[in-house]
Amino acid sequence: MQVGYLIHGTSTRDDDWFPWLEASLKPQVNLERLWLPQPFDPDPLEWERAMEEQMKPVAGTLLVAHSLGCSATLRYIEQNPVKDLRLVLVGAFDQPLPAYPQLEAFCQPPLDYAQINTKVSAATIITARDDYIAPADLAVQVAQRIAAKLIELPTGGHFLTSDGYQQFPLVKAECLKLID
């Protein structure tokens, strides 16, 4: 069975489409939903420690991340001796969001994509043109920086339960493509 980790953003591991994805990927993927401390007032150092404690990726590991979890995941990849990772990033950004200055520390210093790109073998980024939290243009830039497949939906918002996303079949389909 394939190993995978889900890294949430400023929600919890039990919110949105995360539990559904974990259940729907079985038996192909054992997707472990991480617990990140204080998700509504996150600290990048605490998240780094939590990720290092909970994740033990090996070659071929699947990482699925949402929103701020994408920035934290990219930083984790940059700073750790990992290889051959498969990524599905939803609502990704790597630059400060003007409406959320409290998250700026997750984007500083800028990521070293030369480091990241040597550790990622395949990636897909999903965004929506009407994302009201992480503008789609930021996700497009991340996709370009990691040479990821880009799926840009016309609508979807930030892919939260409040946007109608308790299930997300597109994410499941992209995960399965990356592990084959």
Short mmCIF file of C-alpha atoms in Angstrom, two decimals:
data_model
loop_
_atom_site.label_atom_id
_atom_site.label_comp_id
_atom_site.label_asym_id
_atom_site.label_seq_id
_atom_site.Cartn_x
_atom_site.Cartn_y
_atom_site.Cartn_z
CA MET A 1 0.00 0.00 0.00
CA GLN A 2 1.17 3.49 -0.92
CA VAL A 3 2.01 5.86 1.95
CA GLY A 4 0.60 9.37 2.00
CA TYR A 5 0.13 12.37 4.27
CA LEU A 6 -2.48 15.11 4.24
CA ILE A 7 -1.36 18.51 5.48
CA HIS A 8 -4.26 20.85 6.31
CA GLY A 9 -4.16 24.62 6.41
CA THR A 10 -5.94 26.92 8.82
CA SER A 11 -8.62 24.35 9.52
CA THR A 12 -8.27 20.97 11.18
CA ARG A 13 -7.50 17.52 9.90
CA ASP A 14 -11.17 16.63 10.40
CA ASP A 15 -12.61 19.49 8.32
CA ASP A 16 -13.64 19.91 4.71
CA TRP A 17 -12.92 17.01 2.33
CA PHE A 18 -9.98 15.60 4.30
CA PRO A 19 -11.70 12.66 6.10
CA TRP A 20 -13.51 11.75 2.88
CA LEU A 21 -10.24 11.68 0.93
CA GLU A 22 -8.56 9.46 3.51
CA ALA A 23 -11.43 6.96 3.38
CA SER A 24 -11.85 7.07 -0.40
CA LEU A 25 -8.17 6.42 -1.19
CA LYS A 26 -8.14 3.13 0.70
CA PRO A 27 -6.90 0.53 -0.05
CA GLN A 28 -4.55 2.10 -2.63
CA VAL A 29 -3.17 4.76 -0.28
CA ASN A 30 -2.79 4.82 3.49
CA LEU A 31 -3.33 8.58 3.84
CA GLU A 32 -2.52 9.88 7.30
CA ARG A 33 -4.10 13.23 8.16
CA LEU A 34 -1.59 15.25 10.15
CA TRP A 35 -2.45 17.11 13.32
CA LEU A 36 -0.93 20.57 13.21
CA PRO A 37 -1.01 22.70 16.37
CA GLN A 38 -3.10 25.85 16.70
CA PRO A 39 -4.40 25.84 13.11
CA PHE A 40 -6.38 29.05 13.66
CA ASP A 41 -3.29 30.87 14.99
CA PRO A 42 -0.46 28.87 13.39
CA ASP A 43 3.23 29.19 14.15
CA PRO A 44 5.63 28.01 11.42
CA LEU A 45 8.17 26.56 13.87
CA GLU A 46 5.51 24.55 15.70
CA TRP A 47 4.17 23.27 12.38
CA GLU A 48 7.67 22.30 11.22
CA ARG A 49 8.21 20.29 14.41
CA ALA A 50 4.81 18.61 14.13
CA MET A 51 5.44 17.69 10.50
CA GLU A 52 8.88 16.28 11.24
CA GLU A 53 7.46 14.21 14.12
CA GLN A 54 4.52 12.82 12.14
CA MET A 55 5.89 12.40 8.62
CA LYS A 56 8.41 9.77 7.62
CA PRO A 57 8.30 9.97 3.84
CA VAL A 58 10.11 7.44 1.71
CA ALA A 59 10.64 7.51 -2.05
CA GLY A 60 7.28 7.66 -3.77
CA THR A 61 5.36 9.11 -0.82
CA LEU A 62 2.26 11.11 -1.69
CA LEU A 63 1.78 14.50 0.00
CA VAL A 64 -1.61 16.19 -0.28
CA ALA A 65 -1.87 19.72 1.08
CA HIS A 66 -4.41 22.49 1.25
CA SER A 67 -3.92 26.26 1.52
CA LEU A 68 -1.35 27.15 4.20
CA GLY A 69 -0.51 23.45 4.32
CA CYS A 70 0.93 23.85 0.82
CA SER A 71 3.40 26.51 1.97
CA ALA A 72 4.32 24.41 5.01
CA THR A 73 4.76 21.30 2.84
CA LEU A 74 7.03 23.08 0.38
CA ARG A 75 9.14 24.37 3.29
CA TYR A 76 9.29 20.85 4.74
CA ILE A 77 10.52 19.49 1.39
CA GLU A 78 13.08 22.28 1.09
CA GLN A 79 14.54 21.59 4.54
CA ASN A 80 14.49 17.78 4.75
CA PRO A 81 16.45 15.00 3.04
CA VAL A 82 13.53 13.53 1.08
CA LYS A 83 13.29 12.33 -2.50
CA ASP A 84 10.87 11.21 -5.20
CA LEU A 85 7.82 12.83 -3.59
CA ARG A 86 4.45 13.11 -5.32
CA LEU A 87 2.43 16.26 -4.54
CA VAL A 88 -1.17 17.36 -4.88
CA LEU A 89 -1.47 20.95 -3.72
CA VAL A 90 -4.88 22.62 -3.45
CA GLY A 91 -5.20 26.40 -3.11
CA ALA A 92 -1.43 26.79 -3.02
CA PHE A 93 0.51 29.97 -2.36
CA ASP A 94 4.09 30.81 -1.41
CA GLN A 95 3.84 34.57 -1.00
CA PRO A 96 2.23 36.67 1.74
CA LEU A 97 -1.53 37.15 1.43
CA PRO A 98 -2.39 40.81 2.06
CA ALA A 99 -5.66 39.88 3.79
CA TYR A 100 -3.85 37.47 6.16
CA PRO A 101 -0.67 39.20 7.42
CA GLN A 102 -0.51 36.74 10.36
CA LEU A 103 0.53 34.02 7.90
CA GLU A 104 3.45 35.95 6.41
CA ALA A 105 6.05 34.08 8.51
CA PHE A 106 5.21 30.91 6.53
CA CYS A 107 6.42 32.64 3.37
CA GLN A 108 9.72 34.01 4.71
CA PRO A 109 12.40 33.58 3.63
CA PRO A 110 11.38 32.82 0.04
CA LEU A 111 11.48 29.12 -0.81
CA ASP A 112 14.52 27.65 -2.56
CA TYR A 113 12.85 25.93 -5.50
CA ALA A 114 16.16 24.55 -6.76
CA GLN A 115 16.20 22.42 -3.58
CA ILE A 116 12.53 21.49 -3.81
CA ASN A 117 12.62 20.51 -7.48
CA THR A 118 15.30 17.88 -6.93
CA LYS A 119 13.04 16.15 -4.38
CA VAL A 120 9.70 16.15 -6.21
CA SER A 121 9.11 13.71 -9.04
CA ALA A 122 5.52 14.68 -9.93
CA ALA A 123 3.07 17.34 -8.83
CA THR A 124 -0.41 18.64 -9.52
CA ILE A 125 -1.76 21.98 -8.36
CA ILE A 126 -5.49 22.64 -8.21
CA THR A 127 -6.83 26.18 -7.94
CA ALA A 128 -10.00 28.13 -8.71
CA ARG A 129 -10.16 31.46 -10.49
CA ASP A 130 -12.57 32.66 -7.81
CA ASP A 131 -10.41 31.67 -4.82
CA TYR A 132 -11.09 34.45 -2.34
CA ILE A 133 -8.29 33.49 0.08
CA ALA A 134 -5.30 32.44 -2.05
CA PRO A 135 -5.60 34.09 -5.46
CA ALA A 136 -5.29 31.67 -8.38
CA ASP A 137 -2.37 33.62 -9.82
CA LEU A 138 -0.28 32.61 -6.79
CA ALA A 139 -1.06 28.94 -7.38
CA VAL A 140 -0.16 29.34 -11.06
CA GLN A 141 3.22 30.75 -10.02
CA VAL A 142 3.87 27.83 -7.65
CA ALA A 143 2.93 25.41 -10.44
CA GLN A 144 5.43 27.07 -12.77
CA ARG A 145 8.17 26.99 -10.14
CA ILE A 146 7.83 23.22 -9.57
CA ALA A 147 6.84 22.31 -13.14
CA ALA A 148 3.53 20.94 -11.86
CA LYS A 149 0.44 19.99 -13.79
CA LEU A 150 -1.97 22.89 -13.26
CA ILE A 151 -5.72 22.42 -12.98
CA GLU A 152 -7.39 25.81 -12.90
CA LEU A 153 -11.13 25.56 -12.28
CA PRO A 154 -13.40 28.51 -13.11
CA THR A 155 -15.15 28.23 -9.73
CA GLY A 156 -14.62 26.47 -6.41
CA GLY A 157 -13.56 29.23 -4.08
CA HIS A 158 -11.00 27.96 -1.60
CA PHE A 159 -12.38 24.39 -1.68
CA LEU A 160 -13.82 24.50 1.83
CA THR A 161 -16.98 22.90 3.18
CA SER A 162 -18.58 26.34 2.96
CA ASP A 163 -17.75 26.29 -0.77
CA GLY A 164 -19.48 22.92 -1.15
CA TYR A 165 -16.44 20.67 -0.74
CA GLN A 166 -17.09 17.85 1.72
CA GLN A 167 -15.91 15.51 -1.03
CA PHE A 168 -13.38 16.29 -3.74
CA PRO A 169 -13.24 13.57 -6.43
CA LEU A 170 -10.79 15.59 -8.54
CA VAL A 171 -8.17 15.45 -5.77
CA LYS A 172 -8.69 11.70 -5.42
CA ALA A 173 -8.29 11.20 -9.18
CA GLU A 174 -5.07 13.23 -9.24
CA CYS A 175 -3.67 11.32 -6.25
CA LEU A 176 -4.30 8.02 -7.97
CA LYS A 177 -2.63 9.25 -11.19
CA LEU A 178 0.49 10.20 -9.26
CA ILE A 179 0.92 6.82 -7.55
CA ASP A 180 0.49 4.69 -10.67
#
